[in-house]
Amino acid sequence: MSYFKFYHFRRGSMCHQFLLFIIYLSSFRDVVALQMSFESTHTASVPELASPPSTGIFYPIEISPAVIPQYPLPNESLPPMYPTFPATYEPVLSGKCPVNFSALSDILSKTASDCAQPMAMLVGNAICCPQFSSLVHIFQGFYSISSDKLVVPNAVANDCFSDIMSILISKGANATIPSICTIKSANLTGGSCPVNDVTTFEKMVNSSSLLEACTTVDTLKECCRPICQPAIAEAALKISGGESSMIENKDAGQGSNRVDILSDCKGVVYSYISRKLPSVAANIAFRRLSACKVNKVCPLQFKQPSEVIAACRNVAAPSPSCCSSLNAYIAGIQRQMLITNKQAIICATMFGSMLRKGGVMTNIYELCDVDLKDFSIQGKIFSRLPTA
Ligand SMILES: *[C@@H]1O[C@H](CO)[C@@H](O)[C@H](O)[C@H]1NC(C)=O
Ligand SMILES: *[C@@H]1O[C@H](CO)[C@@H](O)[C@H](O)[C@H]1NC(C)=O
Ligand SMILES: *[C@@H]1O[C@H](CO)[C@@H](O)[C@H](O)[C@H]1NC(C)=O
Ligand SMILES: *[C@@H]1O[C@H](CO)[C@@H](O)[C@H](O)[C@H]1NC(C)=O
Ligand SMILES: *[C@@H]1O[C@H](CO)[C@@H](O)[C@H](O)[C@H]1NC(C)=O
């Protein structure tokens, strides 16, 4: 079951192979954890593993091994991880949150599937939380679309938040996402931000330049030379009371309070943007912003690799369905942008660790002849040049 077995210097440069090897090693901890759980219930011999080297490679998705499903017999065919979502059911709503949720059903469904039960923890930072937080911003903007407000009133925030959660859970989302993502009903209210209505907002902020900066967020440009993020920060600073009050407050020793106000005001700015953009466009923009922020080092946006995990879970030898789903997935992320070799290493690490945490235990990069250059489109172009 170790991928050592499949590891031969079959082709390509030693350097690439070595890097992929390191990439796999960097997630050893999880493998060890899984193998130990196998061992405890089964006497099958498990290769002795040296203590995991610490490679210092960025580790974006931290999970406890406890969330990895444990199966009693490693050689028995494992139950497929997908599809195992519970059947959807009708949520019971509080009736106190005056919102037509059907108008948001696309974004609710997307969030539920990005935060689906078995995967929420595994893909939390990279996929689920950015989507959940985007939903919260969009809901805020949508709540009072026909009024002058940019936030949800305190009186109904709890009910609205619990309605949102009921709908997400009814669509298969893990109920613990508020704590995984540290988002709560207070995030809907605008908190301590002094501005929460459109009229005041538009008086203080040059909204046309804000919308110009944030209507289409270009993933590549935004990650390297941010345009929308500084526009949001500037607008938040203005509505929070501006630069002058920051100095006053610092003198008054209210530094941390100031940070909260700015962060709450950022939520109000997001709400304003949501209100002005179609929800799909707002969602794309917000997801791109968080892809830059969360994975600064790997600026690719990953979707759930559920098909790859399903196809590759039990493979021990080259398998056409596993490799074709892996290649299709990588082709999808590849189209997103040009990335550097260093970023490609980190992206490959990150994706490898997602797959392993989903139960793919063999080195499928090796099995499927996937190389580091496959993670960057420019590498693809170079590798095709000689044969083209
Ligand atoms: C699992 O392995 C044991 C012995 O190693 C064997 O007896 C059993 O038939 C195997 N089960 C399957 C489903 O292959
Ligand atoms: C709620 O929104 C849906 C979809 O936008 C629409 O078809 C429906 O008529 C709306 N219901 C009410 C009561 O406004
Ligand atoms: C939901 O996520 C929690 C971790 O926050 C995990 O312990 C739990 O098993 C998950 N639920 C399901 C059904 O996967
Ligand atoms: C929710 O509020 C907390 C502070 O209460 C803040 O740290 C966090 O960034 C907010 N999340 C979103 C998505 O606005
Ligand atoms: C707002 O910004 C735009 C540039 O994006 C500029 O042309 C316009 O003059 C600004 N309006 C105000 C009132 O400052």
Tab-separated table of C-alpha atoms and ligand atoms in Angstrom:
chain	number	residue	atom	x	y	z
A	1	MET	CA	0.000	0.000	0.000
A	2	SER	CA	2.988	2.232	0.088
A	3	TYR	CA	3.641	4.296	-2.957
A	4	PHE	CA	7.303	3.391	-2.695
A	5	LYS	CA	6.395	0.382	-4.735
A	6	PHE	CA	5.316	2.460	-7.675
A	7	TYR	CA	8.183	4.742	-7.414
A	8	HIS	CA	10.755	4.185	-10.087
A	9	PHE	CA	12.719	6.714	-11.992
A	10	ARG	CA	10.763	5.914	-15.053
A	11	ARG	CA	11.239	9.029	-17.069
A	12	GLY	CA	11.769	12.717	-16.872
A	13	SER	CA	14.414	14.507	-14.984
A	14	MET	CA	15.512	13.310	-11.596
A	15	CYS	CA	14.754	16.749	-10.368
A	16	HIS	CA	11.081	16.629	-11.186
A	17	GLN	CA	10.772	13.173	-9.798
A	18	PHE	CA	12.529	14.201	-6.665
A	19	LEU	CA	10.217	17.155	-6.218
A	20	LEU	CA	7.162	14.984	-6.593
A	21	PHE	CA	8.675	12.604	-4.102
A	22	ILE	CA	9.129	15.428	-1.639
A	23	ILE	CA	5.579	16.525	-2.291
A	24	TYR	CA	4.320	13.135	-1.292
A	25	LEU	CA	6.603	12.920	1.679
A	26	SER	CA	5.351	16.223	2.912
A	27	SER	CA	2.027	14.666	3.726
A	28	PHE	CA	3.426	11.625	5.432
A	29	ARG	CA	1.913	12.491	8.740
A	30	ASP	CA	-1.569	11.729	7.474
A	31	VAL	CA	-0.526	8.527	5.830
A	32	VAL	CA	1.105	7.359	8.999
A	33	ALA	CA	-2.018	8.195	10.929
A	34	LEU	CA	-4.149	6.200	8.536
A	35	GLN	CA	-1.819	3.262	8.482
A	36	MET	CA	-1.740	3.155	12.242
A	37	SER	CA	-5.488	2.998	12.335
A	38	PHE	CA	-5.387	0.129	9.885
A	39	GLU	CA	-2.823	-1.638	11.961
A	40	SER	CA	-4.796	-1.435	15.121
A	41	THR	CA	-7.629	-3.437	13.644
A	42	HIS	CA	-5.769	-5.663	11.268
A	43	THR	CA	-2.491	-7.485	11.436
A	44	ALA	CA	-1.556	-6.951	7.811
A	45	SER	CA	2.028	-5.846	7.671
A	46	VAL	CA	2.528	-2.201	7.079
A	47	PRO	CA	5.856	-0.953	5.787
A	48	GLU	CA	7.988	0.656	8.410
A	49	LEU	CA	8.129	4.335	7.851
A	50	ALA	CA	10.921	6.580	8.825
A	51	SER	CA	9.960	9.573	10.859
A	52	PRO	CA	8.326	12.130	8.603
A	53	PRO	CA	10.822	14.633	7.259
A	54	SER	CA	9.868	18.188	7.820
A	55	THR	CA	10.141	19.826	4.469
A	56	GLY	CA	8.804	23.187	5.459
A	57	ILE	CA	6.419	23.184	2.550
A	58	PHE	CA	3.383	25.360	3.117
A	59	TYR	CA	0.571	23.335	4.533
A	60	PRO	CA	-2.677	25.061	3.743
A	61	ILE	CA	-5.192	22.484	4.885
A	62	GLU	CA	-4.708	21.303	8.415
A	63	ILE	CA	-6.987	18.573	9.627
A	64	SER	CA	-7.056	16.113	12.407
A	65	PRO	CA	-6.622	12.522	11.269
A	66	ALA	CA	-9.832	11.802	13.162
A	67	VAL	CA	-11.921	13.164	10.313
A	68	ILE	CA	-10.524	10.625	7.880
A	69	PRO	CA	-12.964	7.747	7.643
A	70	GLN	CA	-11.520	4.603	9.114
A	71	TYR	CA	-12.205	1.271	7.559
A	72	PRO	CA	-11.543	-1.972	9.356
A	73	LEU	CA	-9.914	-3.967	6.567
A	74	PRO	CA	-7.545	-2.233	4.217
A	75	ASN	CA	-7.797	-4.795	1.452
A	76	GLU	CA	-11.531	-4.932	1.398
A	77	SER	CA	-13.080	-2.745	-1.226
A	78	LEU	CA	-13.743	0.530	0.486
A	79	PRO	CA	-17.173	2.063	0.309
A	80	PRO	CA	-17.110	4.882	-2.233
A	81	MET	CA	-16.799	8.270	-0.634
A	82	TYR	CA	-19.033	9.751	-3.299
A	83	PRO	CA	-21.869	9.993	-3.662
A	84	THR	CA	-22.710	9.660	-0.006
A	85	PHE	CA	-24.522	12.904	0.571
A	86	PRO	CA	-27.703	12.496	2.521
A	87	ALA	CA	-30.850	12.892	0.473
A	88	THR	CA	-31.937	16.487	0.539
A	89	TYR	CA	-35.042	17.372	2.474
A	90	GLU	CA	-37.187	20.421	2.984
A	91	PRO	CA	-35.662	22.698	5.599
A	92	VAL	CA	-37.815	24.061	8.399
A	93	LEU	CA	-37.470	27.811	8.372
A	94	SER	CA	-38.082	30.122	11.289
A	95	GLY	CA	-40.549	32.212	9.321
A	96	LYS	CA	-39.006	35.272	10.942
A	97	CYS	CA	-36.412	36.049	8.312
A	98	PRO	CA	-38.182	38.026	5.599
A	99	VAL	CA	-36.164	36.820	2.635
A	100	ASN	CA	-37.164	34.962	-0.491
A	101	PHE	CA	-34.588	32.217	-0.236
A	102	SER	CA	-35.506	30.731	-3.617
A	103	ALA	CA	-33.944	33.728	-5.274
A	104	LEU	CA	-30.647	32.658	-3.690
A	105	SER	CA	-31.023	28.973	-4.337
A	106	ASP	CA	-28.108	28.693	-6.766
A	107	ILE	CA	-25.654	30.208	-4.372
A	108	LEU	CA	-27.067	28.209	-1.467
A	109	SER	CA	-26.681	24.971	-3.433
A	110	LYS	CA	-23.152	25.839	-4.433
A	111	THR	CA	-22.245	26.565	-0.825
A	112	ALA	CA	-23.839	23.341	0.394
A	113	SER	CA	-21.908	21.281	-2.116
A	114	ASP	CA	-18.631	23.081	-1.390
A	115	CYS	CA	-19.207	22.390	2.313
A	116	ALA	CA	-20.637	18.899	1.960
A	117	GLN	CA	-20.599	16.625	5.007
A	118	PRO	CA	-17.640	14.350	4.451
A	119	MET	CA	-15.439	17.019	2.908
A	120	ALA	CA	-16.144	20.219	4.831
A	121	MET	CA	-13.188	19.845	7.142
A	122	LEU	CA	-10.839	18.645	4.423
A	123	VAL	CA	-11.499	21.484	2.060
A	124	GLY	CA	-12.375	24.082	4.677
A	125	ASN	CA	-9.811	26.783	4.116
A	126	ALA	CA	-9.471	26.371	0.406
A	127	ILE	CA	-13.032	25.807	-0.738
A	128	CYS	CA	-15.786	25.730	1.858
A	129	CYS	CA	-15.030	28.811	3.952
A	130	PRO	CA	-14.429	31.192	1.043
A	131	GLN	CA	-17.759	30.087	-0.409
A	132	PHE	CA	-19.584	30.292	2.915
A	133	SER	CA	-18.234	33.760	3.536
A	134	SER	CA	-19.167	34.814	0.006
A	135	LEU	CA	-22.705	33.583	0.696
A	136	VAL	CA	-22.852	35.658	3.877
A	137	HIS	CA	-21.828	38.798	1.976
A	138	ILE	CA	-24.302	38.113	-0.797
A	139	PHE	CA	-27.085	37.434	1.664
A	140	GLN	CA	-26.341	40.704	3.431
A	141	GLY	CA	-26.568	42.609	0.188
A	142	PHE	CA	-29.698	40.776	-0.868
A	143	TYR	CA	-31.544	41.036	2.441
A	144	SER	CA	-32.488	44.647	2.079
A	145	ILE	CA	-32.232	45.037	-1.651
A	146	SER	CA	-35.469	46.993	-1.743
A	147	SER	CA	-34.571	49.235	1.183
A	148	ASP	CA	-31.732	51.620	1.946
A	149	LYS	CA	-29.995	49.267	4.382
A	150	LEU	CA	-26.789	47.368	3.757
A	151	VAL	CA	-26.981	45.043	6.738
A	152	VAL	CA	-29.376	42.646	8.426
A	153	PRO	CA	-30.979	44.140	11.577
A	154	ASN	CA	-29.880	42.626	14.894
A	155	ALA	CA	-33.476	41.622	15.630
A	156	VAL	CA	-33.575	39.047	12.834
A	157	ALA	CA	-29.886	38.206	12.307
A	158	ASN	CA	-30.065	35.054	14.429
A	159	ASP	CA	-33.190	33.815	12.679
A	160	CYS	CA	-31.767	34.541	9.245
A	161	PHE	CA	-28.490	32.857	10.082
A	162	SER	CA	-30.235	29.778	11.379
A	163	ASP	CA	-32.471	29.685	8.290
A	164	ILE	CA	-29.387	29.839	6.090
A	165	MET	CA	-27.858	26.982	8.064
A	166	SER	CA	-31.069	24.913	7.871
A	167	ILE	CA	-31.129	25.272	4.126
A	168	LEU	CA	-27.447	24.429	3.765
A	169	ILE	CA	-27.784	21.378	6.023
A	170	SER	CA	-30.870	20.258	4.151
A	171	LYS	CA	-28.753	20.338	1.011
A	172	GLY	CA	-26.026	18.209	2.560
A	173	ALA	CA	-23.680	20.727	4.168
A	174	ASN	CA	-21.886	19.898	7.396
A	175	ALA	CA	-23.615	21.598	10.317
A	176	THR	CA	-20.327	22.611	11.893
A	177	ILE	CA	-19.266	25.042	9.164
A	178	PRO	CA	-19.942	28.163	11.256
A	179	SER	CA	-17.280	27.000	13.676
A	180	ILE	CA	-14.948	25.627	10.989
A	181	CYS	CA	-15.093	28.989	9.243
A	182	THR	CA	-15.647	31.242	12.298
A	183	ILE	CA	-18.663	32.928	10.804
A	184	LYS	CA	-21.638	33.699	12.979
A	185	SER	CA	-24.913	35.583	12.844
A	186	ALA	CA	-23.177	38.796	13.941
A	187	ASN	CA	-21.371	38.776	10.602
A	188	LEU	CA	-24.702	39.680	8.981
A	189	THR	CA	-25.288	42.804	11.044
A	190	GLY	CA	-22.408	45.070	10.133
A	191	GLY	CA	-21.337	44.971	13.792
A	192	SER	CA	-19.583	48.102	14.925
A	193	CYS	CA	-19.345	49.786	11.527
A	194	PRO	CA	-20.870	53.257	11.850
A	195	VAL	CA	-22.275	53.224	8.293
A	196	ASN	CA	-24.939	50.757	7.265
A	197	ASP	CA	-27.148	52.452	4.692
A	198	VAL	CA	-26.693	53.077	1.000
A	199	THR	CA	-27.183	56.832	1.097
A	200	THR	CA	-24.441	57.497	3.639
A	201	PHE	CA	-22.220	54.904	1.994
A	202	GLU	CA	-22.448	56.581	-1.386
A	203	LYS	CA	-21.784	59.988	0.126
A	204	MET	CA	-18.542	58.776	1.661
A	205	VAL	CA	-17.256	56.352	-0.937
A	206	ASN	CA	-16.632	56.845	-4.635
A	207	SER	CA	-18.846	53.921	-5.486
A	208	SER	CA	-18.257	54.021	-9.214
A	209	SER	CA	-14.555	53.527	-8.766
A	210	LEU	CA	-15.175	50.801	-6.158
A	211	LEU	CA	-17.440	48.926	-8.549
A	212	GLU	CA	-15.070	49.485	-11.413
A	213	ALA	CA	-12.290	47.902	-9.384
A	214	CYS	CA	-14.375	44.938	-8.237
A	215	THR	CA	-16.843	44.105	-11.001
A	216	THR	CA	-14.500	41.748	-12.748
A	217	VAL	CA	-11.718	40.458	-10.597
A	218	ASP	CA	-8.950	39.058	-12.741
A	219	THR	CA	-7.399	36.221	-10.793
A	220	LEU	CA	-3.909	36.666	-12.140
A	221	LYS	CA	-3.740	40.436	-11.873
A	222	GLU	CA	-5.510	40.576	-8.534
A	223	CYS	CA	-3.075	38.176	-6.915
A	224	CYS	CA	-0.002	39.997	-8.173
A	225	ARG	CA	-1.107	43.618	-8.315
A	226	PRO	CA	-4.350	43.850	-6.348
A	227	ILE	CA	-6.972	46.287	-7.607
A	228	CYS	CA	-10.195	45.289	-5.888
A	229	GLN	CA	-8.710	44.499	-2.471
A	230	PRO	CA	-7.222	47.972	-1.953
A	231	ALA	CA	-10.464	49.530	-3.214
A	232	ILE	CA	-12.401	47.571	-0.584
A	233	ALA	CA	-9.886	48.473	2.107
A	234	GLU	CA	-10.036	52.137	1.189
A	235	ALA	CA	-13.835	52.201	1.202
A	236	ALA	CA	-13.879	50.402	4.561
A	237	LEU	CA	-11.445	52.929	5.987
A	238	LYS	CA	-13.611	55.818	4.797
A	239	ILE	CA	-16.871	54.544	6.226
A	240	SER	CA	-15.198	53.466	9.442
A	241	GLY	CA	-14.569	57.074	10.317
A	242	GLY	CA	-11.529	57.714	8.239
A	243	GLU	CA	-7.850	58.136	8.860
A	244	SER	CA	-8.218	60.975	11.352
A	245	SER	CA	-10.218	58.992	13.861
A	246	MET	CA	-7.660	56.214	13.610
A	247	ILE	CA	-5.026	58.554	15.014
A	248	GLU	CA	-7.391	59.765	17.735
A	249	ASN	CA	-8.278	56.234	18.675
A	250	LYS	CA	-4.676	55.175	18.756
A	251	ASP	CA	-3.988	57.952	21.213
A	252	ALA	CA	-6.952	56.805	23.228
A	253	GLY	CA	-5.505	53.292	23.277
A	254	GLN	CA	-8.347	51.691	21.322
A	255	GLY	CA	-6.177	50.015	18.711
A	256	SER	CA	-7.843	46.608	18.729
A	257	ASN	CA	-11.303	48.092	18.713
A	258	ARG	CA	-10.286	49.953	15.605
A	259	VAL	CA	-9.362	46.672	13.925
A	260	ASP	CA	-12.829	45.292	14.647
A	261	ILE	CA	-14.526	48.383	13.235
A	262	LEU	CA	-12.456	48.181	10.065
A	263	SER	CA	-13.209	44.499	9.666
A	264	ASP	CA	-16.942	45.056	10.223
A	265	CYS	CA	-16.881	47.915	7.721
A	266	LYS	CA	-15.218	45.646	5.187
A	267	GLY	CA	-18.289	43.420	5.516
A	268	VAL	CA	-20.484	46.434	4.746
A	269	VAL	CA	-18.416	47.193	1.647
A	270	TYR	CA	-18.817	43.601	0.477
A	271	SER	CA	-22.532	43.921	1.075
A	272	TYR	CA	-22.666	47.041	-1.071
A	273	ILE	CA	-20.816	45.277	-3.888
A	274	SER	CA	-23.173	42.276	-3.624
A	275	ARG	CA	-26.122	44.552	-3.899
A	276	LYS	CA	-24.831	46.155	-7.058
A	277	LEU	CA	-23.680	43.019	-8.862
A	278	PRO	CA	-25.692	39.982	-9.946
A	279	SER	CA	-25.171	37.331	-7.279
A	280	VAL	CA	-23.264	35.007	-9.598
A	281	ALA	CA	-20.845	37.767	-10.567
A	282	ALA	CA	-20.415	38.822	-6.939
A	283	ASN	CA	-19.741	35.233	-5.970
A	284	ILE	CA	-17.077	34.823	-8.630
A	285	ALA	CA	-15.426	38.074	-7.570
A	286	PHE	CA	-15.419	37.149	-3.870
A	287	ARG	CA	-14.100	33.668	-4.523
A	288	ARG	CA	-11.245	35.054	-6.576
A	289	LEU	CA	-10.382	37.530	-3.867
A	290	SER	CA	-10.193	34.801	-1.273
A	291	ALA	CA	-8.243	32.516	-3.580
A	292	CYS	CA	-5.574	35.209	-3.610
A	293	LYS	CA	-5.734	35.764	0.097
A	294	VAL	CA	-6.010	32.204	1.355
A	295	ASN	CA	-3.506	30.624	-0.975
A	296	LYS	CA	-1.261	33.470	-1.799
A	297	VAL	CA	1.395	30.950	-2.636
A	298	CYS	CA	-0.922	28.763	-4.701
A	299	PRO	CA	-3.237	31.143	-6.471
A	300	LEU	CA	-5.297	28.440	-8.154
A	301	GLN	CA	-8.898	27.888	-7.217
A	302	PHE	CA	-9.582	24.261	-6.473
A	303	LYS	CA	-12.980	22.682	-6.647
A	304	GLN	CA	-13.768	19.539	-4.720
A	305	PRO	CA	-11.745	16.725	-6.275
A	306	SER	CA	-14.580	14.317	-5.580
A	307	GLU	CA	-14.418	12.615	-8.966
A	308	VAL	CA	-10.686	12.112	-8.723
A	309	ILE	CA	-11.029	10.698	-5.231
A	310	ALA	CA	-13.801	8.351	-6.304
A	311	ALA	CA	-11.838	7.160	-9.338
A	312	CYS	CA	-8.473	6.874	-7.622
A	313	ARG	CA	-9.308	5.701	-4.164
A	314	ASN	CA	-8.318	2.085	-4.520
A	315	VAL	CA	-5.953	2.100	-7.419
A	316	ALA	CA	-2.633	0.356	-6.968
A	317	ALA	CA	-1.731	0.178	-10.638
A	318	PRO	CA	-2.223	2.562	-13.544
A	319	SER	CA	-5.953	2.880	-14.060
A	320	PRO	CA	-7.456	4.634	-17.065
A	321	SER	CA	-10.429	6.039	-15.201
A	322	CYS	CA	-8.303	7.360	-12.357
A	323	CYS	CA	-5.770	8.977	-14.650
A	324	SER	CA	-8.314	10.455	-16.978
A	325	SER	CA	-10.200	12.035	-14.111
A	326	LEU	CA	-6.937	13.338	-12.652
A	327	ASN	CA	-5.918	14.796	-16.003
A	328	ALA	CA	-9.316	16.354	-16.546
A	329	TYR	CA	-9.167	17.958	-13.119
A	330	ILE	CA	-5.690	19.328	-13.653
A	331	ALA	CA	-6.595	20.591	-17.121
A	332	GLY	CA	-9.423	22.492	-15.436
A	333	ILE	CA	-7.253	24.265	-12.884
A	334	GLN	CA	-4.522	24.782	-15.432
A	335	ARG	CA	-6.644	27.059	-17.530
A	336	GLN	CA	-6.909	29.494	-14.669
A	337	MET	CA	-3.619	31.284	-14.920
A	338	LEU	CA	0.076	31.261	-15.414
A	339	ILE	CA	1.905	30.259	-12.321
A	340	THR	CA	5.546	30.009	-11.406
A	341	ASN	CA	7.381	26.765	-10.805
A	342	LYS	CA	7.485	27.442	-7.113
A	343	GLN	CA	3.760	27.985	-7.064
A	344	ALA	CA	3.307	24.793	-9.081
A	345	ILE	CA	5.140	22.849	-6.390
A	346	ILE	CA	2.944	24.309	-3.722
A	347	CYS	CA	-0.221	23.741	-5.730
A	348	ALA	CA	0.774	20.147	-6.393
A	349	THR	CA	1.432	19.679	-2.684
A	350	MET	CA	-1.833	21.190	-1.735
A	351	PHE	CA	-3.808	19.120	-4.212
A	352	GLY	CA	-1.904	15.974	-3.242
A	353	SER	CA	-2.806	16.521	0.362
A	354	MET	CA	-6.492	17.016	-0.504
A	355	LEU	CA	-6.488	13.719	-2.363
A	356	ARG	CA	-4.715	11.867	0.396
A	357	LYS	CA	-7.086	13.169	2.969
A	358	GLY	CA	-9.895	11.946	0.739
A	359	GLY	CA	-8.408	8.458	0.914
A	360	VAL	CA	-6.231	8.278	-2.199
A	361	MET	CA	-3.188	6.566	-0.774
A	362	THR	CA	-1.022	5.816	-3.782
A	363	ASN	CA	1.128	8.368	-5.534
A	364	ILE	CA	-1.178	8.928	-8.471
A	365	TYR	CA	1.044	11.662	-9.862
A	366	GLU	CA	3.549	8.917	-10.443
A	367	LEU	CA	1.014	6.351	-11.620
A	368	CYS	CA	-0.549	8.740	-14.071
A	369	ASP	CA	2.674	10.354	-15.241
A	370	VAL	CA	1.610	13.735	-13.984
A	371	ASP	CA	4.504	16.092	-13.786
A	372	LEU	CA	5.046	19.380	-12.045
A	373	LYS	CA	4.858	21.190	-15.322
A	374	ASP	CA	1.323	19.898	-15.715
A	375	PHE	CA	0.356	22.291	-12.976
A	376	SER	CA	1.315	25.334	-14.941
A	377	ILE	CA	0.043	26.160	-18.350
A	378	GLN	CA	3.331	27.620	-19.480
A	379	GLY	CA	5.012	24.328	-18.623
A	380	LYS	CA	2.431	22.618	-20.769
A	381	ILE	CA	3.219	24.848	-23.694
A	382	PHE	CA	6.932	24.201	-23.372
A	383	SER	CA	6.491	20.499	-23.051
A	384	ARG	CA	4.405	20.413	-26.190
A	385	LEU	CA	6.663	22.526	-28.304
A	386	PRO	CA	9.149	19.828	-29.282
A	387	THR	CA	6.490	17.381	-30.450
A	388	ALA	CA	4.174	19.906	-32.071
B	1	LIG	C1	-8.107	-9.515	2.706
B	1	LIG	O1	-6.899	-10.136	3.028
B	1	LIG	C2	-7.064	-11.370	3.731
B	1	LIG	C3	-5.695	-11.912	4.079
B	1	LIG	O2	-4.723	-10.945	3.914
B	1	LIG	C4	-7.845	-12.383	2.862
B	1	LIG	O3	-8.069	-13.569	3.572
B	1	LIG	C5	-9.167	-11.732	2.458
B	1	LIG	O4	-9.826	-12.612	1.560
B	1	LIG	C6	-8.931	-10.400	1.801
B	1	LIG	N1	-10.217	-9.779	1.518
B	1	LIG	C7	-10.516	-9.304	0.329
B	1	LIG	C8	-11.870	-8.686	0.196
B	1	LIG	O5	-9.737	-9.316	-0.626
B	2	LIG	C1	-39.079	34.208	-4.851
B	2	LIG	O1	-38.059	34.140	-5.860
B	2	LIG	C2	-38.355	33.234	-6.893
B	2	LIG	C3	-37.138	33.138	-7.789
B	2	LIG	O2	-36.542	34.361	-8.001
B	2	LIG	C4	-39.602	33.699	-7.639
B	2	LIG	O3	-39.901	32.789	-8.671
B	2	LIG	C5	-40.743	33.776	-6.661
B	2	LIG	O4	-41.874	34.322	-7.301
B	2	LIG	C6	-40.397	34.654	-5.466
B	2	LIG	N1	-41.443	34.563	-4.465
B	2	LIG	C7	-41.968	35.635	-3.880
B	2	LIG	C8	-43.031	35.376	-2.879
B	2	LIG	O5	-41.602	36.755	-4.157
B	3	LIG	C1	-18.766	17.495	10.075
B	3	LIG	O1	-17.518	18.113	10.398
B	3	LIG	C2	-17.022	17.745	11.673
B	3	LIG	C3	-15.745	18.504	11.891
B	3	LIG	O2	-16.001	19.826	12.133
B	3	LIG	C4	-16.774	16.258	11.728
B	3	LIG	O3	-16.335	15.900	13.026
B	3	LIG	C5	-18.035	15.522	11.399
B	3	LIG	O4	-17.762	14.148	11.310
B	3	LIG	C6	-18.596	15.996	10.051
B	3	LIG	N1	-19.851	15.328	9.806
B	3	LIG	C7	-20.009	14.438	8.825
B	3	LIG	C8	-21.329	13.765	8.765
B	3	LIG	O5	-19.127	14.190	8.016
B	4	LIG	C1	-17.008	37.522	10.878
B	4	LIG	O1	-16.749	38.305	12.032
B	4	LIG	C2	-15.471	38.084	12.592
B	4	LIG	C3	-15.345	38.960	13.818
B	4	LIG	O2	-16.474	38.887	14.584
B	4	LIG	C4	-14.390	38.440	11.593
B	4	LIG	O3	-13.133	38.130	12.136
B	4	LIG	C5	-14.608	37.634	10.320
B	4	LIG	O4	-13.676	38.041	9.345
B	4	LIG	C6	-16.012	37.855	9.786
B	4	LIG	N1	-16.205	37.012	8.635
B	4	LIG	C7	-16.745	37.460	7.502
B	4	LIG	C8	-16.909	36.475	6.419
B	4	LIG	O5	-17.104	38.608	7.360
B	5	LIG	C1	-14.746	58.630	-8.759
B	5	LIG	O1	-13.732	57.878	-9.391
B	5	LIG	C2	-13.711	58.055	-10.808
B	5	LIG	C3	-12.600	57.171	-11.341
B	5	LIG	O2	-12.863	55.846	-11.124
B	5	LIG	C4	-13.453	59.510	-11.142
B	5	LIG	O3	-13.495	59.669	-12.552
B	5	LIG	C5	-14.503	60.371	-10.488
B	5	LIG	O4	-14.192	61.731	-10.713
B	5	LIG	C6	-14.562	60.108	-8.988
B	5	LIG	N1	-15.677	60.862	-8.421
B	5	LIG	C7	-15.534	61.608	-7.343
B	5	LIG	C8	-16.750	62.312	-6.869
B	5	LIG	O5	-14.457	61.747	-6.765
